[in-house]
Short mmCIF file of C-alpha atoms and ligand atoms in Angstrom, two decimals:
data_model
loop_
_atom_site.label_atom_id
_atom_site.label_comp_id
_atom_site.label_asym_id
_atom_site.label_seq_id
_atom_site.Cartn_x
_atom_site.Cartn_y
_atom_site.Cartn_z
CA MET A 1 -3.53 35.11 -6.55
CA ALA A 2 -6.13 32.89 -8.21
CA ALA A 3 -9.37 32.07 -6.38
CA PHE A 4 -9.53 28.55 -5.19
CA ALA A 5 -12.60 26.32 -4.80
CA ASP A 6 -12.87 23.81 -1.80
CA PRO A 7 -12.28 20.53 -3.34
CA LYS A 8 -14.60 18.88 -0.64
CA VAL A 9 -17.76 20.89 -1.64
CA CYS A 10 -17.11 21.75 -5.24
CA ALA A 11 -16.94 19.17 -8.00
CA VAL A 12 -14.87 21.14 -10.36
CA THR A 13 -13.22 20.18 -13.64
CA VAL A 14 -9.50 20.53 -13.15
CA PRO A 15 -8.20 22.75 -15.91
CA ASP A 16 -5.68 21.15 -18.21
CA ALA A 17 -4.32 24.49 -19.68
CA THR A 18 -1.37 25.77 -17.65
CA ASP A 19 0.22 29.25 -17.63
CA SER A 20 3.65 29.03 -18.79
CA THR A 21 4.83 31.69 -16.43
CA PHE A 22 3.95 29.48 -13.56
CA GLY A 23 6.46 27.03 -12.03
CA THR A 24 5.85 23.22 -12.15
CA LEU A 25 4.97 21.21 -9.05
CA TYR A 26 6.77 17.82 -9.19
CA VAL A 27 5.33 14.97 -7.05
CA VAL A 28 8.49 12.98 -6.29
CA ALA A 29 8.53 9.48 -4.94
CA THR A 30 11.44 8.67 -2.53
CA PRO A 31 12.63 5.19 -1.35
CA ILE A 32 10.72 3.11 1.18
CA GLY A 33 13.83 1.70 2.68
CA ASN A 34 16.61 0.97 0.24
CA LEU A 35 18.02 4.22 -0.84
CA ASP A 36 19.29 2.68 -4.08
CA ASP A 37 15.64 2.90 -5.16
CA MET A 38 16.02 6.59 -5.54
CA SER A 39 15.57 7.32 -9.26
CA VAL A 40 17.98 9.30 -11.34
CA ARG A 41 15.21 11.59 -12.39
CA ALA A 42 14.12 12.24 -8.78
CA LEU A 43 17.51 13.33 -7.94
CA ARG A 44 17.76 15.70 -10.87
CA VAL A 45 14.45 17.11 -10.04
CA LEU A 46 15.20 17.60 -6.31
CA LYS A 47 18.51 19.32 -7.32
CA SER A 48 16.88 21.55 -9.79
CA VAL A 49 13.75 22.89 -7.99
CA ALA A 50 13.68 26.22 -6.02
CA LEU A 51 11.99 24.59 -2.94
CA ILE A 52 11.09 21.12 -1.67
CA ALA A 53 7.86 20.79 0.22
CA ALA A 54 8.33 17.91 2.63
CA GLU A 55 6.09 16.06 5.16
CA ASP A 56 8.97 16.20 7.77
CA THR A 57 11.81 18.48 6.95
CA ARG A 58 14.31 16.76 9.39
CA HIS A 59 13.56 13.44 7.91
CA SER A 60 13.88 14.61 4.25
CA GLN A 61 17.04 16.64 5.31
CA ARG A 62 18.77 13.36 5.95
CA LEU A 63 17.87 11.95 2.50
CA LEU A 64 19.03 15.21 0.82
CA GLN A 65 22.33 15.10 2.70
CA HIS A 66 22.93 11.43 1.62
CA PHE A 67 22.60 12.52 -1.94
CA GLY A 68 24.41 15.86 -1.51
CA ILE A 69 21.40 17.99 -2.42
CA GLN A 70 21.33 21.45 -0.95
CA THR A 71 17.95 22.63 -2.18
CA PRO A 72 15.85 24.44 0.67
CA LEU A 73 13.20 22.52 2.39
CA ALA A 74 9.85 23.72 3.95
CA ALA A 75 7.29 21.72 5.85
CA CYS A 76 4.28 20.66 4.04
CA HIS A 77 1.76 18.86 6.26
CA GLU A 78 -1.87 18.28 6.69
CA HIS A 79 -2.34 21.50 8.69
CA ASN A 80 -0.63 24.02 6.43
CA GLU A 81 -1.35 22.53 2.97
CA ARG A 82 -5.11 22.76 3.44
CA GLU A 83 -5.06 26.60 3.17
CA GLU A 84 -4.99 26.98 -0.63
CA GLY A 85 -1.75 24.91 -0.67
CA GLY A 86 -0.18 27.69 1.54
CA ARG A 87 3.06 29.31 0.44
CA PHE A 88 3.86 26.65 -1.97
CA VAL A 89 1.12 27.70 -4.51
CA THR A 90 2.26 31.45 -4.14
CA ARG A 91 5.80 30.42 -5.01
CA LEU A 92 4.51 28.30 -7.89
CA LEU A 93 2.35 31.21 -9.27
CA ALA A 94 5.45 33.38 -9.00
CA GLY A 95 7.34 30.95 -11.30
CA ASP A 96 9.32 28.87 -9.03
CA ASP A 97 9.41 25.02 -9.50
CA VAL A 98 8.59 23.09 -6.26
CA ALA A 99 8.99 19.40 -5.46
CA LEU A 100 6.70 17.55 -3.10
CA VAL A 101 8.13 14.63 -1.08
CA SER A 102 6.66 12.57 1.72
CA ASP A 103 8.79 10.75 4.44
CA ALA A 104 8.83 7.57 2.17
CA GLY A 105 7.39 6.22 -0.97
CA THR A 106 4.89 8.14 -3.25
CA PRO A 107 3.34 11.28 -1.77
CA LEU A 108 -0.42 11.24 -1.38
CA ILE A 109 -0.49 7.45 -0.90
CA SER A 110 -1.50 7.42 2.84
CA ASP A 111 0.63 10.48 3.13
CA PRO A 112 0.13 14.40 2.69
CA GLY A 113 -0.15 16.13 -0.52
CA TYR A 114 -3.67 15.92 -1.75
CA HIS A 115 -4.57 19.49 -0.93
CA LEU A 116 -1.40 20.99 -2.40
CA VAL A 117 -1.82 19.01 -5.68
CA ARG A 118 -5.49 19.81 -5.79
CA HIS A 119 -5.03 23.44 -5.24
CA ALA A 120 -2.08 23.63 -7.88
CA ARG A 121 -4.22 22.03 -10.51
CA LEU A 122 -7.03 24.42 -9.91
CA ALA A 123 -4.61 27.34 -10.17
CA GLY A 124 -3.67 26.05 -13.60
CA ILE A 125 -0.21 24.98 -12.40
CA ARG A 126 1.40 22.13 -14.08
CA VAL A 127 1.66 18.97 -11.93
CA VAL A 128 4.28 16.38 -12.93
CA PRO A 129 4.52 13.03 -11.26
CA VAL A 130 8.04 11.58 -10.83
CA PRO A 131 7.15 8.02 -10.01
CA GLY A 132 9.18 5.43 -7.83
CA ALA A 133 8.80 3.32 -4.69
CA CYS A 134 5.31 2.66 -3.33
CA ALA A 135 4.89 -0.06 -0.65
CA LEU A 136 1.40 -1.23 -1.90
CA VAL A 137 2.61 -1.74 -5.50
CA ALA A 138 5.85 -3.40 -4.31
CA ALA A 139 4.06 -5.84 -2.18
CA LEU A 140 1.39 -6.58 -4.82
CA SER A 141 4.18 -7.05 -7.48
CA ALA A 142 5.66 -10.02 -5.47
CA ALA A 143 2.62 -11.42 -3.73
CA GLY A 144 1.40 -13.92 -6.36
CA LEU A 145 -2.22 -12.90 -5.59
CA ALA A 146 -4.54 -11.59 -8.41
CA SER A 147 -3.06 -8.30 -9.52
CA ASP A 148 -5.43 -7.48 -12.47
CA ARG A 149 -8.01 -5.90 -10.17
CA PHE A 150 -7.20 -4.82 -6.63
CA ILE A 151 -8.32 -2.29 -4.03
CA PHE A 152 -6.11 -0.30 -1.57
CA GLU A 153 -7.79 0.32 1.77
CA GLY A 154 -5.00 2.32 3.30
CA PHE A 155 -4.97 2.03 7.25
CA LEU A 156 -7.94 0.24 8.90
CA PRO A 157 -9.37 2.01 11.90
CA ALA A 158 -7.29 1.67 15.05
CA LYS A 159 -10.03 0.38 17.33
CA GLY A 160 -11.49 -3.10 17.28
CA ALA A 161 -15.00 -2.32 16.67
CA GLY A 162 -14.43 0.14 13.79
CA ARG A 163 -11.88 -2.10 12.18
CA ARG A 164 -14.29 -5.15 12.23
CA SER A 165 -17.04 -3.16 10.77
CA ARG A 166 -14.82 -1.93 7.88
CA LEU A 167 -13.66 -5.57 7.34
CA GLU A 168 -17.40 -6.69 7.26
CA ALA A 169 -18.06 -4.23 4.50
CA LEU A 170 -15.27 -5.84 2.47
CA ARG A 171 -16.15 -9.43 3.14
CA GLU A 172 -17.38 -10.27 -0.39
CA GLU A 173 -15.12 -7.85 -2.21
CA PRO A 174 -13.92 -9.95 -5.16
CA ARG A 175 -10.69 -8.03 -5.80
CA THR A 176 -7.45 -8.45 -4.04
CA LEU A 177 -7.45 -6.29 -0.84
CA ILE A 178 -4.45 -4.34 0.28
CA PHE A 179 -3.99 -2.69 3.65
CA TYR A 180 -1.30 -0.73 5.45
CA GLU A 181 -0.85 -1.57 9.13
CA ALA A 182 1.21 -0.42 12.11
CA PRO A 183 3.34 -3.21 13.59
CA HIS A 184 1.73 -2.95 17.05
CA ARG A 185 -1.70 -3.64 15.58
CA ILE A 186 -0.69 -6.35 12.92
CA LEU A 187 -1.60 -9.34 14.95
CA GLU A 188 -4.96 -8.09 16.08
CA SER A 189 -5.80 -6.83 12.47
CA LEU A 190 -4.79 -10.17 11.01
CA GLN A 191 -6.95 -12.02 13.64
CA ASP A 192 -9.99 -9.78 12.85
CA MET A 193 -9.33 -10.57 9.09
CA ALA A 194 -9.34 -14.17 9.81
CA ALA A 195 -12.48 -13.99 11.90
CA VAL A 196 -14.35 -11.89 9.17
CA PHE A 197 -12.91 -13.35 5.87
CA GLY A 198 -12.47 -16.91 7.14
CA ALA A 199 -9.49 -18.90 8.33
CA GLU A 200 -8.73 -20.39 4.92
CA ARG A 201 -8.65 -17.02 2.87
CA PRO A 202 -5.23 -16.81 1.28
CA ALA A 203 -3.19 -13.73 2.42
CA LEU A 204 0.28 -12.36 2.41
CA LEU A 205 2.34 -10.24 4.88
CA ALA A 206 4.89 -8.07 3.21
CA ARG A 207 7.24 -6.60 5.93
CA GLU A 208 10.14 -4.31 5.82
CA LEU A 209 10.18 -4.17 1.97
CA THR A 210 13.52 -3.28 0.37
CA LYS A 211 15.09 -3.48 3.83
CA THR A 212 17.47 -5.86 5.58
CA PHE A 213 14.74 -7.98 7.25
CA GLU A 214 12.36 -7.93 4.23
CA THR A 215 9.76 -10.77 4.72
CA LEU A 216 7.04 -11.78 2.26
CA LYS A 217 5.06 -14.64 3.98
CA GLY A 218 1.93 -16.02 2.24
CA LEU A 219 -0.42 -18.35 4.12
CA PRO A 220 -4.17 -18.72 4.73
CA LEU A 221 -5.14 -16.08 7.23
CA GLU A 222 -5.36 -18.36 10.26
CA GLN A 223 -1.89 -19.79 9.60
CA LEU A 224 -0.55 -16.28 9.00
CA CYS A 225 -1.85 -15.16 12.46
CA ALA A 226 -0.05 -18.13 14.10
CA PHE A 227 3.14 -17.34 12.18
CA VAL A 228 3.04 -13.63 13.46
CA GLU A 229 1.95 -14.58 16.94
CA GLN A 230 4.84 -17.08 17.35
CA ASP A 231 7.61 -14.77 16.22
CA PRO A 232 7.60 -11.33 17.80
CA ASN A 233 9.97 -10.04 15.07
CA GLN A 234 7.06 -10.32 12.66
CA GLN A 235 5.39 -7.63 14.92
CA ARG A 236 8.17 -5.14 14.17
CA GLY A 237 8.90 -2.80 11.22
CA GLU A 238 6.53 -1.62 8.51
CA CYS A 239 3.91 -3.97 6.99
CA VAL A 240 1.46 -4.35 4.08
CA VAL A 241 -1.22 -6.91 4.29
CA LEU A 242 -2.70 -8.45 1.04
CA VAL A 243 -5.76 -10.67 1.18
CA ALA A 244 -7.25 -12.71 -1.81
CA GLY A 245 -10.65 -11.29 -2.82
CA HIS A 246 -13.78 -13.44 -2.08
CA VAL A 247 -14.56 -16.14 -4.44
CA ALA A 248 -18.22 -16.89 -4.58
CA ALA A 249 -18.65 -20.48 -3.88
CA GLU A 250 -20.74 -22.41 -6.56
CA GLU A 251 -23.23 -24.95 -5.38
CA GLY A 252 -21.38 -27.97 -4.07
CA GLU A 253 -17.98 -26.27 -4.79
CA ALA A 254 -16.89 -25.59 -1.10
CA VAL A 255 -14.10 -27.82 0.08
CA SER A 256 -14.39 -29.21 3.66
CA ALA A 257 -11.80 -28.62 6.29
CA GLU A 258 -10.91 -32.19 6.01
CA GLY A 259 -10.54 -31.92 2.22
CA LEU A 260 -8.26 -28.90 2.76
CA ARG A 261 -6.20 -30.81 5.33
CA VAL A 262 -5.56 -33.63 3.01
CA LEU A 263 -4.76 -31.25 0.18
CA ASP A 264 -2.16 -29.37 2.19
CA LEU A 265 -0.44 -32.65 3.14
CA LEU A 266 -0.23 -33.69 -0.59
CA LEU A 267 0.62 -30.19 -1.79
CA ALA A 268 3.76 -30.47 0.36
CA GLN A 269 4.79 -33.60 -1.53
CA MET A 270 3.73 -33.37 -5.13
CA PRO A 271 2.73 -30.96 -7.95
CA LEU A 272 -0.51 -29.09 -7.61
CA LYS A 273 -2.58 -31.00 -10.39
CA ARG A 274 -1.58 -34.51 -8.80
CA ALA A 275 -2.21 -33.34 -5.32
CA ALA A 276 -5.71 -32.13 -6.26
CA ALA A 277 -6.54 -35.37 -8.15
CA LEU A 278 -5.39 -37.59 -5.34
CA ALA A 279 -7.08 -35.50 -2.56
CA ALA A 280 -10.21 -35.97 -4.70
CA SER A 281 -9.80 -39.67 -4.70
CA ILE A 282 -9.03 -39.84 -1.00
CA THR A 283 -11.85 -37.58 0.24
CA GLY A 284 -14.37 -37.97 -2.48
CA GLU A 285 -14.67 -34.26 -2.90
CA ARG A 286 -14.89 -32.61 -6.50
CA LYS A 287 -11.49 -32.45 -8.21
CA ASN A 288 -12.13 -29.06 -9.75
CA ALA A 289 -13.14 -27.56 -6.27
CA LEU A 290 -9.88 -28.98 -4.77
CA TYR A 291 -7.83 -27.83 -7.80
CA GLN A 292 -9.09 -24.26 -7.39
CA ALA A 293 -8.36 -24.44 -3.60
CA ALA A 294 -4.85 -25.67 -4.30
CA LEU A 295 -4.34 -22.79 -6.79
CA ALA A 296 -5.45 -20.20 -4.13
CA ARG A 297 -3.07 -21.81 -1.55
CA LYS A 298 -0.13 -21.90 -3.87
CA GLY A 299 -0.79 -18.35 -4.94
CA ALA A 300 -0.59 -17.07 -1.38
CA ALA A 301 2.38 -19.19 -0.40
CA GLY A 302 4.89 -16.76 -1.76
CA GLY A 303 7.50 -16.97 1.10
N1 SAM B 1 3.66 6.87 0.77
C1 SAM B 1 4.00 5.57 1.24
C2 SAM B 1 3.91 4.55 -0.01
O1 SAM B 1 4.09 5.04 -1.04
O2 SAM B 1 3.76 3.43 0.20
C3 SAM B 1 3.14 5.04 2.39
C4 SAM B 1 3.31 5.97 3.58
S1 SAM B 1 2.27 5.31 4.92
C5 SAM B 1 2.37 6.78 6.02
C6 SAM B 1 3.48 4.26 5.71
C7 SAM B 1 2.93 2.80 5.63
O3 SAM B 1 3.30 2.27 4.43
C8 SAM B 1 3.52 1.89 6.67
O4 SAM B 1 2.94 1.96 7.90
C9 SAM B 1 3.44 0.53 5.98
O5 SAM B 1 2.15 0.03 6.10
C10 SAM B 1 3.60 0.91 4.54
N2 SAM B 1 5.15 0.82 4.15
C11 SAM B 1 5.98 1.78 3.91
N3 SAM B 1 7.25 1.37 3.75
C12 SAM B 1 7.16 0.09 3.85
C13 SAM B 1 8.03 -1.00 3.70
N4 SAM B 1 9.27 -0.66 3.60
N5 SAM B 1 7.68 -2.29 3.86
C14 SAM B 1 6.37 -2.55 4.17
N6 SAM B 1 5.37 -1.60 4.29
C15 SAM B 1 5.77 -0.33 4.15
#
């Protein structure tokens, strides 16, 4: 077997050349709720490989059963994939094709698989992505927040102090922020975000994507907290939170709370440009600042 470097301590160049006698490792995305999101290519690959490395074999067995796939499954989780990719790399080196799947969505995205992919590439094994569902991309694609530049923060720390200090570090991040969050922590996380990023920062909660109770709710953070607090159903299921990036306020560009209140009332009644102009006449605040604030609020008000 080839010798492996520890990816944590050794900055190696991953070889591009692959040995044609080795098998291929396919990294296969599976649905995040709606089984119709399974791609034709994913089905073909899962049927044709010798072995499927799965985060949870019982979970993936149900998916395979649904699609009539009989390929054997073996567990690939954080503990056994660290050791040089375990038995999967041995099988790949022996010439067998292997597919890697996680419980839902794209493997490696807040899911296991990093060590296996890393060890496979270090061993000169071809690694082929089979793209498909991914909750963060699905949420971003429908959020109406800036999508040209964004950062994915995965899960925030579970405890309040750790969570707030991570959020503090992101306070002035200009790119759209994307978080995964567990339903039982969604309210406290949103409240911490409102406290750190400000009540008015546009945000969006994307819940139960592709499923029956799919909800995309865009509101300024404080209002989003109230929405989630008032409806216990919003504290169930799987969630992605998106928060607009920080916009550096130019001198004199900040809009007062009263300005925003007037703007919100007008936005409910008329087009954005007219609402900003009228809010400027009523409050005496700068039209451009109100216009920018209106754009940010409309951008977040997806649902
Ligand atoms: N690998 C997955 C992906 O590609 O998105 C993510 C796996 S991570 C362990 C699970 C988290 O992803 C959930 O806690 C939730 O934050 C998010 N997620 C997964 N499915 C979702 C869905 N249908 N709707 C909203 N969020 C989802």
